[in-house]
Coordinates of C-alpha atoms in Angstrom, one line a residue:
Chain A
M713 CA 27.4 36.7 -5.1
A714 CA 28.9 37.3 -9.1
A715 CA 26.6 37.8 -11.6
R716 CA 25.8 34.3 -13.4
A717 CA 25.5 34.1 -17.2
N718 CA 23.4 33.7 -19.9
I719 CA 20.5 34.3 -16.5
D720 CA 16.5 34.2 -17.5
V721 CA 15.8 36.3 -15.5
E722 CA 11.9 35.6 -16.2
R723 CA 12.7 31.9 -15.1
L724 CA 14.4 32.8 -11.9
L725 CA 11.8 35.2 -10.9
A726 CA 9.0 31.5 -11.4
H727 CA 11.3 30.0 -9.6
Y728 CA 11.7 32.4 -6.9
R729 CA 7.7 32.7 -6.5
A730 CA 7.6 28.7 -6.9
M731 CA 10.0 28.9 -3.5
A732 CA 8.3 32.0 -1.8
R733 CA 4.9 29.8 -2.2
I734 CA 6.1 26.8 -0.1
R735 CA 8.3 28.8 2.5
A736 CA 5.0 31.2 3.2
F737 CA 3.3 27.3 2.8
E738 CA 5.5 26.4 5.5
E739 CA 5.3 28.8 8.1
A740 CA 1.5 29.3 8.0
A741 CA 1.5 25.5 9.0
E742 CA 5.0 25.5 11.8
R743 CA 2.5 29.1 12.8
A744 CA -0.2 26.9 13.2
H745 CA 1.6 23.5 14.4
Q746 CA 2.8 26.0 17.2
E747 CA -0.9 27.5 18.6
G748 CA -2.3 24.4 18.2
H749 CA -4.3 24.2 15.8
V750 CA -3.2 22.0 13.6
K751 CA -2.7 18.6 15.7
G752 CA -0.6 16.1 14.7
A753 CA 2.9 16.2 13.6
V754 CA 4.0 18.7 10.8
H755 CA 7.5 17.6 8.6
L756 CA 9.0 22.0 7.7
S757 CA 10.1 21.4 3.7
I758 CA 11.9 25.1 5.0
G759 CA 15.7 25.5 3.6
Q760 CA 15.2 22.6 0.7
E761 CA 12.6 24.8 -1.6
A762 CA 14.8 24.6 -4.0
V763 CA 14.3 20.7 -4.9
A764 CA 10.5 21.6 -5.4
A765 CA 10.6 24.4 -6.9
G766 CA 13.3 23.2 -9.9
V767 CA 12.2 19.7 -10.4
C768 CA 8.6 20.4 -10.9
I769 CA 9.0 23.4 -13.3
H770 CA 9.4 20.1 -16.1
L771 CA 6.4 18.5 -15.3
K772 CA 3.2 18.4 -16.6
R773 CA 0.1 18.2 -15.0
E774 CA -0.6 15.0 -16.5
D775 CA 3.1 14.1 -14.9
L776 CA 2.2 11.8 -11.6
I777 CA 4.7 12.4 -9.1
T778 CA 4.8 10.5 -5.2
T779 CA 6.1 12.6 -2.1
T780 CA 7.7 11.9 1.8
H781 CA 6.2 13.4 5.4
R782 CA 8.4 16.3 4.1
G783 CA 6.3 16.9 1.2
H784 CA 4.7 20.0 1.0
G785 CA 6.4 21.8 -1.2
H786 CA 6.8 18.9 -4.2
T787 CA 2.7 19.4 -3.2
I788 CA 2.5 23.2 -4.1
A789 CA 5.0 23.1 -6.8
K790 CA 3.4 20.2 -8.8
G791 CA 0.3 22.5 -8.2
A792 CA -1.3 21.5 -5.3
D793 CA -4.7 24.4 -4.6
T794 CA -2.8 25.8 -0.4
G795 CA -6.0 26.5 0.7
A796 CA -7.4 23.0 0.2
M797 CA -3.5 22.0 1.9
L798 CA -4.2 24.3 4.5
A799 CA -7.2 23.3 5.5
E800 CA -6.5 19.5 5.5
L801 CA -3.7 20.1 7.5
L802 CA -6.4 21.5 10.5
G803 CA -8.2 18.5 9.5
R804 CA -11.4 19.8 7.8
A805 CA -13.7 18.1 5.0
S806 CA -12.6 21.0 2.2
G807 CA -8.9 20.1 2.7
T808 CA -7.2 17.9 0.1
C809 CA -7.4 14.6 1.6
Q810 CA -11.2 15.7 3.5
G811 CA -9.1 16.1 7.2
K812 CA -9.2 12.1 6.9
G813 CA -4.9 11.8 5.5
G814 CA -3.6 15.4 7.0
S815 CA 0.2 16.3 7.0
L816 CA 1.2 13.2 6.0
H817 CA -0.7 12.3 3.2
I818 CA -1.3 15.0 1.0
A819 CA -3.0 14.0 -2.3
D820 CA -4.0 14.8 -4.5
F821 CA -4.8 13.5 -7.7
S822 CA -6.2 16.2 -10.3
I823 CA -2.5 17.9 -10.7
G824 CA -1.1 13.8 -10.2
M825 CA 0.3 13.7 -6.4
L826 CA 0.0 10.6 -5.7
G827 CA 0.5 11.2 -1.7
A828 CA 2.6 12.3 0.8
N829 CA 3.7 9.4 2.7
G830 CA 4.2 8.3 6.7
V831 CA 6.6 5.5 6.0
V832 CA 9.7 6.3 4.6
A833 CA 11.2 5.4 1.6
A834 CA 7.4 3.5 1.1
G835 CA 7.0 6.3 -1.7
L836 CA 9.3 4.5 -4.3
T837 CA 7.9 1.6 -4.6
I838 CA 4.1 3.1 -5.5
A839 CA 5.7 4.9 -8.2
V840 CA 7.9 2.8 -10.2
G841 CA 4.3 1.1 -10.1
A842 CA 2.9 4.3 -11.4
A843 CA 5.7 3.9 -13.8
H844 CA 4.6 0.8 -14.9
A845 CA 1.3 1.1 -15.7
V846 CA 1.9 4.9 -17.3
K847 CA 4.0 1.7 -20.2
L848 CA 2.4 -1.0 -19.5
R849 CA -0.9 1.5 -20.6
G850 CA 1.7 3.0 -23.5
E851 CA 1.1 6.5 -21.8
R852 CA 3.1 9.1 -22.3
R853 CA 3.3 11.0 -19.4
I854 CA 6.7 10.5 -16.8
V855 CA 6.7 9.4 -13.4
V856 CA 8.9 11.4 -10.2
C857 CA 9.6 9.6 -7.1
F858 CA 10.6 12.1 -4.5
F859 CA 12.9 11.1 -1.0
G860 CA 15.0 12.4 0.9
D861 CA 18.1 10.8 2.9
G862 CA 17.3 8.3 5.0
A863 CA 15.0 6.5 2.6
T864 CA 18.2 4.9 0.8
N865 CA 18.9 3.1 3.5
R866 CA 16.2 0.9 3.9
G867 CA 15.1 -2.5 1.4
P868 CA 12.6 -0.7 -1.0
F869 CA 15.3 1.5 -2.6
L870 CA 17.7 -0.6 -3.4
E871 CA 14.3 -2.0 -4.7
S872 CA 12.4 -0.1 -6.3
L873 CA 15.8 1.3 -8.5
N874 CA 16.6 -2.3 -10.2
W875 CA 12.4 -2.6 -10.4
A876 CA 12.9 0.2 -12.8
K877 CA 15.8 0.0 -14.5
I878 CA 14.9 -3.7 -15.0
Y879 CA 11.4 -2.8 -16.9
E880 CA 12.9 0.6 -18.3
L881 CA 10.5 2.6 -16.2
P882 CA 10.1 6.1 -17.1
V883 CA 10.6 7.6 -13.8
L884 CA 13.3 10.3 -12.6
F885 CA 13.7 9.5 -8.7
V886 CA 14.7 12.8 -7.1
C887 CA 17.1 12.0 -4.5
E888 CA 16.5 14.8 -1.1
D889 CA 18.9 15.0 0.8
N890 CA 18.9 17.4 3.8
G891 CA 21.8 15.2 5.5
F892 CA 19.5 13.9 8.1
A893 CA 17.4 11.1 9.2
A894 CA 15.1 12.5 11.2
S895 CA 17.6 12.9 13.9
T896 CA 20.6 11.5 13.0
R897 CA 23.3 12.3 10.3
T898 CA 22.4 10.0 7.8
R899 CA 26.1 9.9 6.0
A900 CA 27.4 8.4 9.8
M901 CA 25.0 5.7 8.9
S902 CA 25.9 4.9 5.6
A903 CA 28.8 2.8 3.5
G904 CA 29.8 3.6 0.7
P905 CA 30.1 6.7 -1.0
G906 CA 26.5 7.5 -1.4
P907 CA 23.2 7.1 -2.9
D908 CA 24.8 8.3 -6.0
A909 CA 26.9 5.4 -6.6
R910 CA 24.5 3.4 -5.1
A911 CA 22.1 4.3 -8.7
E912 CA 24.4 4.1 -10.8
S913 CA 25.9 0.6 -9.8
L914 CA 22.1 -0.4 -11.2
G915 CA 23.3 1.2 -14.5
I916 CA 20.5 4.2 -13.3
P917 CA 22.9 7.2 -14.5
A918 CA 23.2 10.0 -11.3
R919 CA 23.5 13.5 -11.5
T920 CA 24.4 15.6 -8.0
I921 CA 24.2 19.0 -7.6
D922 CA 24.1 21.8 -5.1
G923 CA 20.1 21.5 -4.2
N924 CA 20.1 24.8 -2.8
D925 CA 21.0 26.8 -6.4
V926 CA 17.7 26.7 -8.5
I927 CA 19.0 27.5 -11.2
A928 CA 21.4 24.3 -10.8
V929 CA 18.3 21.6 -10.2
D930 CA 16.2 23.3 -12.7
E931 CA 18.8 22.5 -15.4
A932 CA 20.0 19.3 -14.1
A933 CA 16.0 17.6 -14.0
G934 CA 15.5 19.8 -16.7
E935 CA 18.1 17.4 -18.6
L936 CA 17.0 14.4 -16.8
V937 CA 13.4 14.6 -17.3
E938 CA 14.1 14.2 -20.8
R939 CA 15.8 11.8 -21.0
V940 CA 13.6 10.2 -19.9
R941 CA 10.3 11.2 -21.8
A942 CA 12.5 10.2 -24.5
G943 CA 12.4 6.1 -23.3
A944 CA 15.8 6.7 -21.8
G945 CA 14.9 5.1 -18.7
P946 CA 14.4 5.5 -14.8
Q947 CA 17.6 8.6 -13.8
F948 CA 17.9 10.0 -11.0
L949 CA 19.5 13.4 -9.5
L950 CA 20.9 14.1 -5.9
A951 CA 20.0 17.2 -5.1
R952 CA 21.8 18.0 -2.0
T953 CA 20.0 20.6 0.6
Y954 CA 20.0 20.9 4.5
R955 CA 17.1 21.0 6.4
L956 CA 16.7 24.2 8.6
K957 CA 14.2 23.4 10.6
G958 CA 14.2 20.1 12.7
H959 CA 12.8 16.7 11.9
T960 CA 9.2 18.0 12.7
A961 CA 8.5 21.1 14.1
S962 CA 8.5 20.1 18.0
D963 CA 12.2 19.2 17.3
L964 CA 14.3 21.2 18.7
G965 CA 17.0 19.8 17.2
A966 CA 19.6 19.5 20.4
Y967 CA 21.7 16.9 18.1
R968 CA 23.1 19.5 16.0
S969 CA 24.2 23.4 17.5
A970 CA 23.2 26.8 16.8
A971 CA 25.7 27.4 14.9
E972 CA 25.3 25.6 12.6
V973 CA 22.2 26.0 11.7
E974 CA 22.8 29.7 11.5
A975 CA 25.6 28.9 9.2
R976 CA 23.5 27.2 6.7
K977 CA 21.1 30.1 7.3
A978 CA 23.7 32.0 4.3
D979 CA 22.8 28.7 1.5
D980 CA 19.0 30.0 2.4
P981 CA 17.7 28.5 -1.8
L982 CA 15.3 32.4 -1.3
K983 CA 17.9 33.9 -0.2
R984 CA 21.1 32.7 -2.9
A985 CA 17.7 33.4 -5.9
A986 CA 17.4 36.4 -4.6
E987 CA 21.3 38.0 -4.6
L988 CA 20.5 36.3 -7.4
L989 CA 18.1 38.1 -9.1
K990 CA 19.0 42.0 -7.8
V991 CA 22.5 41.3 -9.2
S992 CA 20.6 40.4 -12.8
G993 CA 19.2 43.5 -12.5
V994 CA 15.4 43.2 -10.8
A995 CA 15.0 45.7 -8.7
D996 CA 14.0 44.9 -4.4
E997 CA 10.5 45.9 -4.7
T998 CA 9.9 43.7 -7.4
I999 CA 11.3 41.2 -4.8
I1000 CA 9.7 42.6 -1.9
A1001 CA 6.6 42.3 -3.6
I1002 CA 6.7 38.8 -5.0
D1003 CA 7.2 37.9 -0.6
A1004 CA 4.4 40.2 0.0
E1005 CA 2.2 38.4 -2.6
A1006 CA 3.0 34.9 -1.8
R1007 CA 2.6 35.3 2.2
A1008 CA -1.1 37.2 0.6
E1009 CA -2.4 34.4 -1.1
I1010 CA -1.7 31.9 2.0
A1011 CA -2.7 34.2 5.5
A1012 CA -6.3 34.1 2.5
A1013 CA -5.5 31.0 2.3
W1014 CA -5.4 30.4 6.2
K1015 CA -8.3 32.5 7.0
S1016 CA -10.5 30.2 4.6
A1017 CA -9.2 27.5 6.2
L1018 CA -9.5 28.2 9.3
G1019 CA -13.2 29.6 9.3
A1020 CA -14.0 25.3 7.1
P1021 CA -16.2 23.1 8.8
W1022 CA -15.2 20.3 10.8
P1023 CA -16.2 16.9 8.7
A1024 CA -19.0 15.5 9.6
V1025 CA -18.5 12.3 11.8
E1026 CA -20.0 10.2 9.6
L1027 CA -16.8 11.1 6.7
A1028 CA -15.0 8.3 9.3
F1029 CA -16.7 5.1 8.0
T1030 CA -16.2 6.3 4.3
D1031 CA -14.0 5.1 2.0
V1032 CA -13.0 2.2 4.3
Q1033 CA -13.1 -0.7 1.5
D1034 CA -16.7 -1.6 -1.1
V1035 CA -17.1 -5.1 0.8
R1036 CA -19.1 -3.8 3.8
M1037 CA -18.3 -0.5 4.2
P1038 CA -18.5 -0.1 7.3
S1039 CA -21.1 2.8 9.2
W1040 CA -22.0 4.9 11.7
R1041 CA -24.5 3.7 14.0
Chain B
M325 CA -20.0 -27.8 -16.3
A326 CA -16.5 -28.6 -16.2
V327 CA -14.0 -30.7 -13.2
M328 CA -11.4 -29.1 -12.3
S329 CA -8.0 -28.7 -9.5
Y330 CA -8.2 -26.1 -7.7
L331 CA -5.4 -24.9 -9.6
E332 CA -6.8 -25.0 -12.6
A333 CA -9.2 -23.0 -11.3
G334 CA -7.6 -20.4 -10.4
K335 CA -5.8 -19.9 -13.2
A336 CA -8.6 -20.4 -15.3
A337 CA -10.0 -17.5 -13.8
L338 CA -7.6 -15.3 -14.3
A339 CA -7.4 -15.9 -17.6
A340 CA -11.1 -15.5 -17.6
E341 CA -10.7 -11.9 -16.5
M342 CA -8.1 -10.6 -18.3
R343 CA -9.5 -11.4 -21.8
D344 CA -12.7 -9.5 -20.2
D345 CA -10.9 -7.0 -18.6
A346 CA -7.0 -5.6 -20.4
S347 CA -6.4 -3.5 -17.4
V348 CA -6.0 -7.1 -15.4
W349 CA -2.2 -7.9 -15.5
A350 CA -0.4 -10.9 -13.2
L351 CA 3.0 -9.9 -11.8
G352 CA 5.5 -12.2 -9.2
E353 CA 8.6 -14.7 -9.6
D354 CA 8.4 -17.2 -11.8
L355 CA 5.2 -16.2 -13.7
G356 CA 6.5 -16.4 -17.1
R357 CA 7.3 -19.6 -16.4
G358 CA 4.7 -20.6 -14.7
G359 CA 4.7 -19.7 -10.7
V360 CA 5.7 -22.4 -7.9
F361 CA 2.6 -23.7 -8.4
G362 CA 2.5 -24.3 -11.0
Q363 CA -0.8 -22.4 -11.3
Y364 CA 0.5 -19.4 -14.6
R365 CA 1.3 -22.3 -17.0
G366 CA 0.5 -21.5 -20.5
L367 CA -1.0 -17.6 -19.6
V368 CA 2.1 -16.6 -21.1
D369 CA 1.8 -18.0 -24.2
E370 CA -1.6 -16.0 -24.0
F371 CA -1.3 -13.1 -22.3
G372 CA 2.3 -12.0 -22.8
P373 CA 5.1 -11.2 -20.8
A374 CA 3.8 -7.4 -20.7
R375 CA 0.4 -8.8 -19.0
I376 CA 2.3 -11.7 -16.7
V377 CA 5.1 -10.3 -15.0
D378 CA 8.2 -11.5 -14.5
T379 CA 9.5 -10.1 -11.1
P380 CA 13.1 -9.9 -9.4
I381 CA 12.2 -11.4 -5.3
S382 CA 11.4 -8.0 -4.1
E383 CA 8.7 -8.7 -2.5
A384 CA 7.5 -5.9 -1.3
T385 CA 8.4 -4.1 -4.3
I386 CA 6.1 -6.0 -6.1
M387 CA 3.2 -5.3 -3.5
G388 CA 4.5 -0.9 -4.1
A389 CA 3.9 -2.1 -8.4
A390 CA 1.1 -2.9 -7.5
V391 CA -0.3 -0.4 -5.3
G392 CA 1.3 2.3 -7.8
A393 CA 0.0 0.7 -11.1
A394 CA -3.8 0.3 -9.7
L395 CA -3.9 3.2 -7.9
L396 CA -3.8 4.3 -11.8
G397 CA -6.8 2.5 -13.0
T398 CA -5.0 -1.0 -13.8
R399 CA -6.0 -4.5 -11.2
P400 CA -3.0 -6.5 -10.5
V401 CA -2.9 -9.8 -9.1
V402 CA 0.2 -10.0 -7.1
E403 CA 1.6 -13.3 -6.5
M404 CA 3.4 -14.1 -3.3
R405 CA 4.2 -17.1 -3.9
F406 CA 3.4 -18.4 0.1
A407 CA 1.6 -16.6 2.9
D408 CA 5.2 -16.5 4.9
F409 CA 7.0 -14.3 2.1
A410 CA 4.3 -11.9 1.3
L411 CA 5.3 -10.4 5.7
C412 CA 8.8 -9.2 3.2
A413 CA 4.8 -6.9 2.3
V414 CA 3.0 -6.2 4.8
D415 CA 3.7 -2.5 4.4
E416 CA 2.7 -2.4 1.2
L417 CA 0.0 -4.4 2.7
V418 CA -1.1 -2.9 5.1
N419 CA 0.2 1.0 5.4
Q420 CA -0.4 1.5 1.5
A421 CA -2.7 -0.6 -0.1
A422 CA -5.2 -1.3 2.5
K423 CA -5.6 3.2 3.7
A424 CA -4.6 4.8 0.4
R425 CA -8.6 4.9 -0.2
Y426 CA -9.8 6.2 3.2
M427 CA -6.2 8.8 3.5
F428 CA -6.2 10.0 0.5
G429 CA -9.9 10.8 1.1
G430 CA -11.5 8.6 -2.1
Q431 CA -9.3 9.6 -4.7
G432 CA -8.1 6.8 -5.7
R433 CA -9.1 3.0 -5.5
V434 CA -6.8 0.2 -4.8
P435 CA -8.1 -3.1 -6.5
L436 CA -5.1 -5.6 -6.5
V437 CA -5.6 -8.8 -5.8
A438 CA -2.9 -10.0 -3.1
R439 CA -2.5 -14.2 -3.5
Q440 CA -0.5 -15.4 -1.0
P441 CA -0.8 -20.1 -0.4
I442 CA -1.4 -21.0 2.6
G443 CA -1.1 -24.2 5.1
M444 CA 0.3 -26.9 5.9
W445 CA 2.6 -28.4 2.7
R446 CA 4.4 -31.9 2.3
S447 CA 6.7 -31.3 5.8
S448 CA 7.5 -27.4 4.2
A449 CA 8.2 -25.9 7.7
A450 CA 8.2 -23.1 10.2
Q451 CA 8.5 -20.3 7.1
H452 CA 6.0 -22.1 4.0
S453 CA 2.8 -22.9 5.8
Q454 CA 1.4 -20.7 8.4
S455 CA -2.1 -20.0 7.8
L456 CA -2.5 -15.6 8.5
E457 CA -5.5 -14.6 7.4
S458 CA -6.9 -13.8 10.9
W459 CA -4.2 -10.9 10.3
Y460 CA -5.3 -9.3 7.3
A461 CA -9.0 -9.7 8.5
H462 CA -8.3 -6.9 11.3
I463 CA -7.3 -4.4 8.4
P464 CA -9.7 -2.1 7.5
G465 CA -9.6 -2.2 3.9
L466 CA -8.9 -5.2 2.9
V467 CA -11.1 -8.3 1.8
V468 CA -10.1 -11.7 3.2
V469 CA -10.8 -14.6 0.9
C470 CA -9.9 -18.5 1.6
P471 CA -11.3 -20.5 -1.1
F472 CA -11.8 -24.5 -0.2
T473 CA -13.8 -26.0 -3.4
P474 CA -12.1 -25.8 -6.9
A475 CA -15.7 -24.0 -7.7
D476 CA -14.7 -21.5 -5.0
N477 CA -11.3 -21.3 -6.2
Y478 CA -12.7 -19.4 -10.0
G479 CA -16.1 -17.8 -8.8
L480 CA -14.2 -15.8 -5.6
L481 CA -10.4 -15.4 -8.1
R482 CA -12.9 -14.1 -10.2
A483 CA -15.3 -11.5 -8.1
A484 CA -12.4 -10.9 -6.1
I485 CA -10.2 -9.7 -9.5
R486 CA -13.8 -7.6 -9.9
C487 CA -13.5 -5.9 -6.9
D488 CA -12.3 -2.6 -6.4
D489 CA -10.8 -3.0 -2.8
P490 CA -7.6 -5.0 -2.3
V491 CA -8.3 -8.4 -1.9
V492 CA -6.1 -10.7 -0.2
Y493 CA -6.8 -14.2 -1.7
M494 CA -5.4 -17.0 -0.3
E495 CA -5.3 -20.6 -1.4
H496 CA -4.7 -23.6 0.2
K497 CA -0.8 -25.1 -0.8
D498 CA -2.6 -28.7 -0.3
L499 CA -5.5 -28.2 -2.2
W500 CA -4.0 -27.4 -5.1
A501 CA -4.6 -31.1 -7.4
M502 CA -8.1 -31.7 -5.0
T503 CA -10.1 -31.9 -8.5
G504 CA -14.0 -30.9 -8.5
E505 CA -17.2 -29.1 -11.3
V506 CA -16.5 -25.7 -12.0
D507 CA -20.1 -23.9 -12.9
E508 CA -17.9 -20.8 -15.3
A509 CA -21.0 -19.1 -15.6
A510 CA -21.7 -18.7 -11.5
D511 CA -21.7 -15.6 -10.4
L512 CA -20.1 -15.6 -6.8
P513 CA -19.9 -12.9 -4.5
L514 CA -17.7 -12.2 -1.7
G515 CA -18.4 -11.5 1.9
K516 CA -21.2 -15.1 1.5
A517 CA -20.8 -18.7 2.9
R518 CA -21.2 -22.2 1.3
L519 CA -23.9 -24.4 3.6
V520 CA -21.6 -28.3 3.2
R521 CA -24.2 -30.0 4.8
E522 CA -27.5 -28.5 6.4
G523 CA -27.7 -30.2 11.0
S524 CA -29.8 -29.8 13.6
D525 CA -27.6 -30.4 16.2
V526 CA -24.4 -28.5 16.4
T527 CA -23.1 -25.3 13.7
L528 CA -19.8 -26.6 12.9
V529 CA -17.9 -23.3 10.5
A530 CA -14.7 -23.5 8.8
W531 CA -12.8 -23.2 5.8
S532 CA -9.8 -23.4 3.7
G533 CA -7.5 -26.8 3.8
V534 CA -9.6 -28.1 7.1
L535 CA -12.4 -29.1 5.6
R536 CA -10.8 -32.2 4.9
A537 CA -10.4 -32.7 8.2
V538 CA -14.0 -31.7 9.1
E539 CA -15.6 -33.9 5.7
A540 CA -13.4 -36.9 7.1
A541 CA -14.6 -36.6 11.1
L542 CA -18.7 -36.7 9.9
P543 CA -18.3 -40.8 9.1
L544 CA -17.2 -40.7 13.2
L545 CA -19.7 -39.1 14.5
Q546 CA -21.1 -41.9 16.6
D547 CA -25.0 -42.0 16.8
G548 CA -26.0 -39.5 14.1
P549 CA -26.2 -35.9 15.9
S550 CA -27.1 -33.8 13.1
V551 CA -24.1 -31.7 11.9
E552 CA -24.3 -28.1 10.1
V553 CA -21.0 -27.8 8.2
I554 CA -20.4 -23.9 6.9
D555 CA -17.6 -23.4 4.9
L556 CA -17.1 -20.0 4.9
R557 CA -15.4 -18.7 2.5
T558 CA -14.8 -15.1 2.9
I559 CA -12.9 -14.9 5.9
Y560 CA -13.2 -10.5 6.2
P561 CA -16.5 -9.6 5.6
W562 CA -17.4 -13.3 7.1
D563 CA -21.0 -14.1 6.4
R564 CA -21.6 -13.0 10.3
D565 CA -26.0 -13.9 8.7
M566 CA -25.6 -17.5 8.2
V567 CA -23.3 -18.5 11.4
L568 CA -26.9 -16.6 13.2
D569 CA -29.0 -18.2 11.7
S570 CA -27.7 -21.6 11.5
V571 CA -26.4 -21.4 15.6
R572 CA -30.5 -19.6 16.5
R573 CA -31.7 -23.6 15.0
T574 CA -28.7 -25.7 16.6
G575 CA -28.3 -23.5 19.0
R576 CA -24.0 -24.7 19.2
L577 CA -21.0 -23.6 17.4
L578 CA -17.9 -25.5 17.1
V579 CA -14.8 -23.6 15.1
V580 CA -12.4 -25.2 13.2
H581 CA -9.7 -23.5 11.5
E582 CA -5.8 -24.8 10.5
A583 CA -4.2 -21.1 11.5
V584 CA -2.9 -21.3 15.5
A585 CA -6.5 -20.8 18.3
T586 CA -4.8 -17.8 19.9
G587 CA -5.5 -14.8 17.8
G588 CA -7.6 -16.3 14.8
F589 CA -10.3 -15.7 13.3
G590 CA -12.4 -18.5 15.6
A591 CA -11.8 -16.4 18.5
E592 CA -14.1 -13.1 16.3
I593 CA -17.2 -15.6 15.3
A594 CA -17.3 -17.0 19.2
A595 CA -17.5 -14.1 20.1
T596 CA -20.0 -12.5 18.1
V597 CA -21.9 -16.2 17.8
A598 CA -21.7 -15.7 22.6
G599 CA -22.8 -11.5 22.3
A600 CA -25.4 -12.7 19.9
L601 CA -27.0 -15.7 20.9
F602 CA -25.9 -16.0 24.5
G603 CA -29.1 -17.2 25.5
N604 CA -30.5 -19.2 22.6
L605 CA -27.0 -21.9 23.1
K606 CA -27.1 -25.3 24.8
A607 CA -23.3 -26.1 24.7
P608 CA -20.5 -23.8 25.3
V609 CA -18.6 -22.6 22.0
R610 CA -16.1 -24.6 20.9
R611 CA -13.0 -23.8 19.2
L612 CA -9.9 -25.2 17.1
G613 CA -7.4 -24.6 15.8
A614 CA -3.1 -25.2 16.0
P615 CA -1.3 -25.4 19.0
R616 CA 0.9 -21.5 19.6
I617 CA 3.6 -23.6 18.0
P618 CA 5.9 -22.6 15.3
I619 CA 4.7 -25.2 12.2
P620 CA 7.9 -28.2 12.7
Y621 CA 9.3 -30.2 9.5
S622 CA 9.2 -33.6 10.5
P623 CA 6.2 -36.0 9.9
P624 CA 4.7 -36.9 13.0
L625 CA 5.5 -33.1 14.6
E626 CA 4.2 -31.6 12.5
E627 CA 1.0 -33.6 13.1
A628 CA 1.5 -31.7 16.3
C629 CA -0.2 -28.7 14.6
K630 CA -3.1 -30.5 12.2
I631 CA -6.2 -31.0 13.7
S632 CA -7.4 -34.7 12.9
P633 CA -11.1 -36.2 11.6
A634 CA -10.8 -38.1 15.3
Q635 CA -10.2 -34.4 17.6
I636 CA -13.2 -32.7 15.5
A637 CA -15.9 -35.5 16.5
E638 CA -14.4 -36.0 20.3
T639 CA -15.9 -32.4 20.2
V640 CA -19.1 -32.8 18.7
H641 CA -19.3 -35.5 21.2
G642 CA -18.7 -32.9 23.8
M643 CA -20.7 -31.0 23.4
L644 CA -23.6 -32.9 22.8

């Protein structure tokens, strides 16, 4: 890889560290699923880490995000504790949601993460509502809404973009386009030139970038976040990436060739960032150390999550509703 | 004590809560112009367009945005115009609003009110007339309210707005003009039924617009069987105690609702009473609800869906 001009090596190292932590987490989640420790579905973001890292570096703790069924990366990049997240995947009481949500509904309100969502495109309406409340109360924070390309063919996509624009809400839409809507190529099911054109047709400025180039994501997200903060209304980022794993951890991916996936591994965002670090003069040992540190963090998190107690069955009956809360026996 | 229409009572309740709590706001189509039935008329003048929010025809996002805004601690009052249209927002209500608190382990609450008017009204046909309260009673996390009197529309809407749970609030479209006394100082709790009339022979449980047919049926009863009438008011959680106490005394239960009988909430009440009081029952539990047909347009056809006073009187006689 050729050297790039004006690389901020420290910042790229920070990105690499964030991506390595997500990768280590996802690999642990995949292993845990294969070994039967994680019972429910797990949707891995391996290959898509640059989007989470490049966007979330611009967010403050009080800023808000919503994400999708494939939301571990965004959640980690926003600042959630990987131990509590793994405990959630294992269904333990010490999980971010007391084991009541699992991977699909992981959430950490303490760091402004308003929840992953099991329904495609459902996060968009919630994100614009959060942004509406932010504006109503005159707060300065912003909302970032992560969603996939598959979501762009659901009605709430159009409704939410239109909503954000007519009320000029402080929201950045990030379409993480991994090419697949479950096991179908999104392009085959989508009319028109793409999600960015759909956004622009509503007067929402859109930028399209190589979502596996963390520096490109960082730069574009930086500009768009700044505009949202300045009160310029909703902005749209289309980050093109590729899902290196199946739709879920049990999807063998019969709808695409192994050769296609192999070829796309050359474009792995961690690999690309590592190469860029090396040509910028960073020693191999430094990169290896970051990888090792990330794996060690996740290994420790895994150990503590696996040792954490199961929730007491009474917990199934809490937080249902205040008006006549159900009770166990 | 003021005399208000059912419509004015709802409007006064929302205005009172908006005065008391700056985090309360309302959103829906045409609200700035008063709403489809005029139940928001004038509110934008007092509270401004930021709190009485006109929205596009985007039911899913009206409801979903209310979920997001409620998770941040505001109290949105969502107007769906018709319960039929609220079906465009069922994911947002059932999968999101009702479950967010639970699936996120109690990290957030969704204190929204989803107003979705129900019922047959002015030959409105199959897509503007349904009573779907039993659908939402089935969903853990939701509270379901069907007020009948102006006083209840005032007190229960205030209670619904103050409630930290998502509340499906179903006003009956044919009651807007009905007037009654409203005690604005009364504190009405959710989950408590209203004893309309005491009686000793039959317990009649009903709610919402069909209570007018019940009122009209009472004078038709020959030989004066004594009917105890209970207005359930809150469908979930329903006032099991009041109903069971009453049937324990009368030994007979008739449930009457405008909704389709099959799978209607009357089935839940009937099954509960039959299970708890089998030995006390002097007659089989009876239910009256609409036939399982879409609501037709033509007035004589629509009549086939309605529970008539004569039908109620006849059913009561058959139980004695």
